[in-house]
């Protein structure tokens, strides 16, 4: 059974460039979450979707960040333009909302370095 | 809004020592509680969870946690740690009226042989 799949695993880019992170949730899961992990702040929830609809984006740092979920099997997190302070590991996670347990299944993460 | 506090940021133990990691949450209603573990270079994995019933929850690899409602706590324990338990441990809480899982800042555990 495939887990949550994220790409790229590592990305190094220069300040000002656009970055797109991708996520494929577990088949059948209908909630998708984007988290950012840094040493200073730990795991921060950026945005989550239920049934492809964004529900809460209050954790998105600023307008440079945007996320989409065009269908049940794909989501993107875009940063444009990127800045060095965006360097972090970005995790995607999915869950089956009706289970009501809240358990999330995480991907391997995308490590972003902005120079 | 709910929040989670993990008191220990960095814990260093020798093998066979006992472990207790503190976790407190702030939320007045019904919650689901979780401990996730992140081994070096890996993604987060569920260690154990509580959502109802017996407040003493047993997870994988000999870990357990006790939900004490009156103290808003969900501390993680293991009677005898191993070198392979070296990892970062995250406590998380989900309120029943939301889908959001809020994590604490994590506790880094280092176990020396």
mmCIF file with all atom_site columns, C-alpha atoms in Angstrom, chain B residues 3-100:
data_model
loop_
_atom_site.group_PDB
_atom_site.id
_atom_site.type_symbol
_atom_site.label_atom_id
_atom_site.label_alt_id
_atom_site.label_comp_id
_atom_site.label_asym_id
_atom_site.label_entity_id
_atom_site.label_seq_id
_atom_site.pdbx_PDB_ins_code
_atom_site.Cartn_x
_atom_site.Cartn_y
_atom_site.Cartn_z
_atom_site.occupancy
_atom_site.B_iso_or_equiv
_atom_site.pdbx_formal_charge
_atom_site.auth_seq_id
_atom_site.auth_comp_id
_atom_site.auth_asym_id
_atom_site.auth_atom_id
_atom_site.pdbx_PDB_model_num
ATOM 1  C CA . UNK B 1 3   ? -2.049  24.427 21.951 1.00 0.00 ? 3   UNK B CA 1
ATOM 2  C CA . UNK B 1 4   ? 0.513   21.877 23.086 1.00 0.00 ? 4   UNK B CA 1
ATOM 3  C CA . UNK B 1 5   ? 3.522   22.297 25.379 1.00 0.00 ? 5   UNK B CA 1
ATOM 4  C CA . UNK B 1 6   ? 6.399   19.900 25.594 1.00 0.00 ? 6   UNK B CA 1
ATOM 5  C CA . UNK B 1 7   ? 8.555   20.736 28.564 1.00 0.00 ? 7   UNK B CA 1
ATOM 6  C CA . UNK B 1 8   ? 11.704  18.893 27.627 1.00 0.00 ? 8   UNK B CA 1
ATOM 7  C CA . UNK B 1 9   ? 13.450  20.118 24.505 1.00 0.00 ? 9   UNK B CA 1
ATOM 8  C CA . UNK B 1 10  ? 16.429  17.790 24.696 1.00 0.00 ? 10  UNK B CA 1
ATOM 9  C CA . UNK B 1 11  ? 16.800  14.648 26.787 1.00 0.00 ? 11  UNK B CA 1
ATOM 10 C CA . UNK B 1 12  ? 19.956  12.564 27.038 1.00 0.00 ? 12  UNK B CA 1
ATOM 11 C CA . UNK B 1 13  ? 19.823  9.091  28.555 1.00 0.00 ? 13  UNK B CA 1
ATOM 12 C CA . UNK B 1 14  ? 21.886  5.963  28.809 1.00 0.00 ? 14  UNK B CA 1
ATOM 13 C CA . UNK B 1 15  ? 20.488  2.678  27.574 1.00 0.00 ? 15  UNK B CA 1
ATOM 14 C CA . UNK B 1 16  ? 18.169  0.943  30.057 1.00 0.00 ? 16  UNK B CA 1
ATOM 15 C CA . UNK B 1 17  ? 17.247  4.218  31.739 1.00 0.00 ? 17  UNK B CA 1
ATOM 16 C CA . UNK B 1 18  ? 13.589  5.046  32.176 1.00 0.00 ? 18  UNK B CA 1
ATOM 17 C CA . UNK B 1 19  ? 11.988  7.753  30.089 1.00 0.00 ? 19  UNK B CA 1
ATOM 18 C CA . UNK B 1 20  ? 9.187   10.194 30.708 1.00 0.00 ? 20  UNK B CA 1
ATOM 19 C CA . UNK B 1 21  ? 8.456   13.050 28.313 1.00 0.00 ? 21  UNK B CA 1
ATOM 20 C CA . UNK B 1 22  ? 5.994   15.677 29.391 1.00 0.00 ? 22  UNK B CA 1
ATOM 21 C CA . UNK B 1 23  ? 3.101   16.962 27.300 1.00 0.00 ? 23  UNK B CA 1
ATOM 22 C CA . UNK B 1 24  ? 0.401   19.383 28.321 1.00 0.00 ? 24  UNK B CA 1
ATOM 23 C CA . UNK B 1 25  ? -2.342  20.778 26.157 1.00 0.00 ? 25  UNK B CA 1
ATOM 24 C CA . UNK B 1 26  ? -4.733  23.638 26.500 1.00 0.00 ? 26  UNK B CA 1
ATOM 25 C CA . UNK B 1 27  ? -8.295  23.021 25.407 1.00 0.00 ? 27  UNK B CA 1
ATOM 26 C CA . UNK B 1 28  ? -11.395 22.702 27.508 1.00 0.00 ? 28  UNK B CA 1
ATOM 27 C CA . UNK B 1 29  ? -13.320 20.226 25.384 1.00 0.00 ? 29  UNK B CA 1
ATOM 28 C CA . UNK B 1 30  ? -12.955 16.658 24.211 1.00 0.00 ? 30  UNK B CA 1
ATOM 29 C CA . UNK B 1 31  ? -9.664  15.879 22.509 1.00 0.00 ? 31  UNK B CA 1
ATOM 30 C CA . UNK B 1 32  ? -7.792  13.162 20.710 1.00 0.00 ? 32  UNK B CA 1
ATOM 31 C CA . UNK B 1 33  ? -4.144  12.911 21.736 1.00 0.00 ? 33  UNK B CA 1
ATOM 32 C CA . UNK B 1 34  ? -1.147  11.539 19.894 1.00 0.00 ? 34  UNK B CA 1
ATOM 33 C CA . UNK B 1 35  ? 2.544   10.888 20.145 1.00 0.00 ? 35  UNK B CA 1
ATOM 34 C CA . UNK B 1 36  ? 4.481   10.795 16.904 1.00 0.00 ? 36  UNK B CA 1
ATOM 35 C CA . UNK B 1 37  ? 8.129   9.819  16.502 1.00 0.00 ? 37  UNK B CA 1
ATOM 36 C CA . UNK B 1 38  ? 10.575  11.037 13.876 1.00 0.00 ? 38  UNK B CA 1
ATOM 37 C CA . UNK B 1 39  ? 13.725  8.944  13.516 1.00 0.00 ? 39  UNK B CA 1
ATOM 38 C CA . UNK B 1 40  ? 16.753  10.720 12.044 1.00 0.00 ? 40  UNK B CA 1
ATOM 39 C CA . UNK B 1 41  ? 16.159  11.509 8.386  1.00 0.00 ? 41  UNK B CA 1
ATOM 40 C CA . UNK B 1 42  ? 12.690  9.990  8.342  1.00 0.00 ? 42  UNK B CA 1
ATOM 41 C CA . UNK B 1 43  ? 9.112   11.166 8.325  1.00 0.00 ? 43  UNK B CA 1
ATOM 42 C CA . UNK B 1 44  ? 6.811   11.227 11.319 1.00 0.00 ? 44  UNK B CA 1
ATOM 43 C CA . UNK B 1 45  ? 5.255   7.968  12.389 1.00 0.00 ? 45  UNK B CA 1
ATOM 44 C CA . UNK B 1 46  ? 2.470   7.356  14.857 1.00 0.00 ? 46  UNK B CA 1
ATOM 45 C CA . UNK B 1 47  ? 3.698   5.967  18.165 1.00 0.00 ? 47  UNK B CA 1
ATOM 46 C CA . UNK B 1 48  ? 0.388   5.814  19.997 1.00 0.00 ? 48  UNK B CA 1
ATOM 47 C CA . UNK B 1 49  ? -2.932  7.577  20.271 1.00 0.00 ? 49  UNK B CA 1
ATOM 48 C CA . UNK B 1 50  ? -5.759  8.155  22.694 1.00 0.00 ? 50  UNK B CA 1
ATOM 49 C CA . UNK B 1 51  ? -9.315  8.969  21.729 1.00 0.00 ? 51  UNK B CA 1
ATOM 50 C CA . UNK B 1 52  ? -11.496 7.264  24.308 1.00 0.00 ? 52  UNK B CA 1
ATOM 51 C CA . UNK B 1 53  ? -11.587 4.506  26.921 1.00 0.00 ? 53  UNK B CA 1
ATOM 52 C CA . UNK B 1 54  ? -8.680  3.423  29.065 1.00 0.00 ? 54  UNK B CA 1
ATOM 53 C CA . UNK B 1 55  ? -6.521  6.495  29.749 1.00 0.00 ? 55  UNK B CA 1
ATOM 54 C CA . UNK B 1 56  ? -3.393  4.342  29.779 1.00 0.00 ? 56  UNK B CA 1
ATOM 55 C CA . UNK B 1 57  ? -2.478  3.750  26.171 1.00 0.00 ? 57  UNK B CA 1
ATOM 56 C CA . UNK B 1 58  ? 0.123   1.294  24.960 1.00 0.00 ? 58  UNK B CA 1
ATOM 57 C CA . UNK B 1 59  ? 1.915   1.882  21.693 1.00 0.00 ? 59  UNK B CA 1
ATOM 58 C CA . UNK B 1 60  ? 4.631   0.314  19.631 1.00 0.00 ? 60  UNK B CA 1
ATOM 59 C CA . UNK B 1 61  ? 8.148   -0.505 20.839 1.00 0.00 ? 61  UNK B CA 1
ATOM 60 C CA . UNK B 1 62  ? 7.191   -0.610 24.509 1.00 0.00 ? 62  UNK B CA 1
ATOM 61 C CA . UNK B 1 63  ? 6.010   2.987  24.756 1.00 0.00 ? 63  UNK B CA 1
ATOM 62 C CA . UNK B 1 64  ? 2.947   3.989  26.740 1.00 0.00 ? 64  UNK B CA 1
ATOM 63 C CA . UNK B 1 65  ? 1.212   7.237  27.620 1.00 0.00 ? 65  UNK B CA 1
ATOM 64 C CA . UNK B 1 66  ? -1.295  8.219  30.257 1.00 0.00 ? 66  UNK B CA 1
ATOM 65 C CA . UNK B 1 67  ? -4.057  10.720 29.695 1.00 0.00 ? 67  UNK B CA 1
ATOM 66 C CA . UNK B 1 68  ? -4.799  12.658 32.881 1.00 0.00 ? 68  UNK B CA 1
ATOM 67 C CA . UNK B 1 69  ? -7.768  14.849 32.080 1.00 0.00 ? 69  UNK B CA 1
ATOM 68 C CA . UNK B 1 70  ? -7.594  16.892 35.271 1.00 0.00 ? 70  UNK B CA 1
ATOM 69 C CA . UNK B 1 71  ? -4.019  17.864 34.487 1.00 0.00 ? 71  UNK B CA 1
ATOM 70 C CA . UNK B 1 72  ? -4.491  18.267 30.725 1.00 0.00 ? 72  UNK B CA 1
ATOM 71 C CA . UNK B 1 73  ? -1.503  15.990 30.336 1.00 0.00 ? 73  UNK B CA 1
ATOM 72 C CA . UNK B 1 74  ? -0.487  13.099 28.112 1.00 0.00 ? 74  UNK B CA 1
ATOM 73 C CA . UNK B 1 75  ? 3.020   12.100 29.181 1.00 0.00 ? 75  UNK B CA 1
ATOM 74 C CA . UNK B 1 76  ? 4.982   9.500  27.274 1.00 0.00 ? 76  UNK B CA 1
ATOM 75 C CA . UNK B 1 77  ? 6.840   6.767  29.137 1.00 0.00 ? 77  UNK B CA 1
ATOM 76 C CA . UNK B 1 78  ? 9.129   3.844  28.514 1.00 0.00 ? 78  UNK B CA 1
ATOM 77 C CA . UNK B 1 79  ? 10.638  1.802  31.349 1.00 0.00 ? 79  UNK B CA 1
ATOM 78 C CA . UNK B 1 80  ? 13.910  1.009  29.586 1.00 0.00 ? 80  UNK B CA 1
ATOM 79 C CA . UNK B 1 81  ? 15.133  2.911  26.537 1.00 0.00 ? 81  UNK B CA 1
ATOM 80 C CA . UNK B 1 82  ? 17.339  1.545  23.791 1.00 0.00 ? 82  UNK B CA 1
ATOM 81 C CA . UNK B 1 83  ? 19.866  3.226  21.521 1.00 0.00 ? 83  UNK B CA 1
ATOM 82 C CA . UNK B 1 84  ? 17.394  2.786  18.659 1.00 0.00 ? 84  UNK B CA 1
ATOM 83 C CA . UNK B 1 85  ? 14.911  5.058  20.468 1.00 0.00 ? 85  UNK B CA 1
ATOM 84 C CA . UNK B 1 86  ? 17.092  8.040  19.561 1.00 0.00 ? 86  UNK B CA 1
ATOM 85 C CA . UNK B 1 87  ? 14.649  10.286 17.727 1.00 0.00 ? 87  UNK B CA 1
ATOM 86 C CA . UNK B 1 88  ? 12.478  13.343 18.034 1.00 0.00 ? 88  UNK B CA 1
ATOM 87 C CA . UNK B 1 89  ? 9.121   12.899 19.756 1.00 0.00 ? 89  UNK B CA 1
ATOM 88 C CA . UNK B 1 90  ? 6.105   15.068 19.105 1.00 0.00 ? 90  UNK B CA 1
ATOM 89 C CA . UNK B 1 91  ? 2.954   15.322 21.152 1.00 0.00 ? 91  UNK B CA 1
ATOM 90 C CA . UNK B 1 92  ? -0.161  16.416 19.245 1.00 0.00 ? 92  UNK B CA 1
ATOM 91 C CA . UNK B 1 93  ? -3.760  17.270 20.041 1.00 0.00 ? 93  UNK B CA 1
ATOM 92 C CA . UNK B 1 94  ? -6.923  17.402 17.982 1.00 0.00 ? 94  UNK B CA 1
ATOM 93 C CA . UNK B 1 95  ? -10.114 18.916 19.308 1.00 0.00 ? 95  UNK B CA 1
ATOM 94 C CA . UNK B 1 96  ? -13.289 17.009 18.495 1.00 0.00 ? 96  UNK B CA 1
ATOM 95 C CA . UNK B 1 97  ? -14.822 19.956 16.674 1.00 0.00 ? 97  UNK B CA 1
ATOM 96 C CA . UNK B 1 98  ? -11.935 20.448 14.259 1.00 0.00 ? 98  UNK B CA 1
ATOM 97 C CA . UNK B 1 99  ? -9.782  18.519 11.832 1.00 0.00 ? 99  UNK B CA 1
ATOM 98 C CA . UNK B 1 100 ? -6.594  20.356 12.808 1.00 0.00 ? 100 UNK B CA 1
#
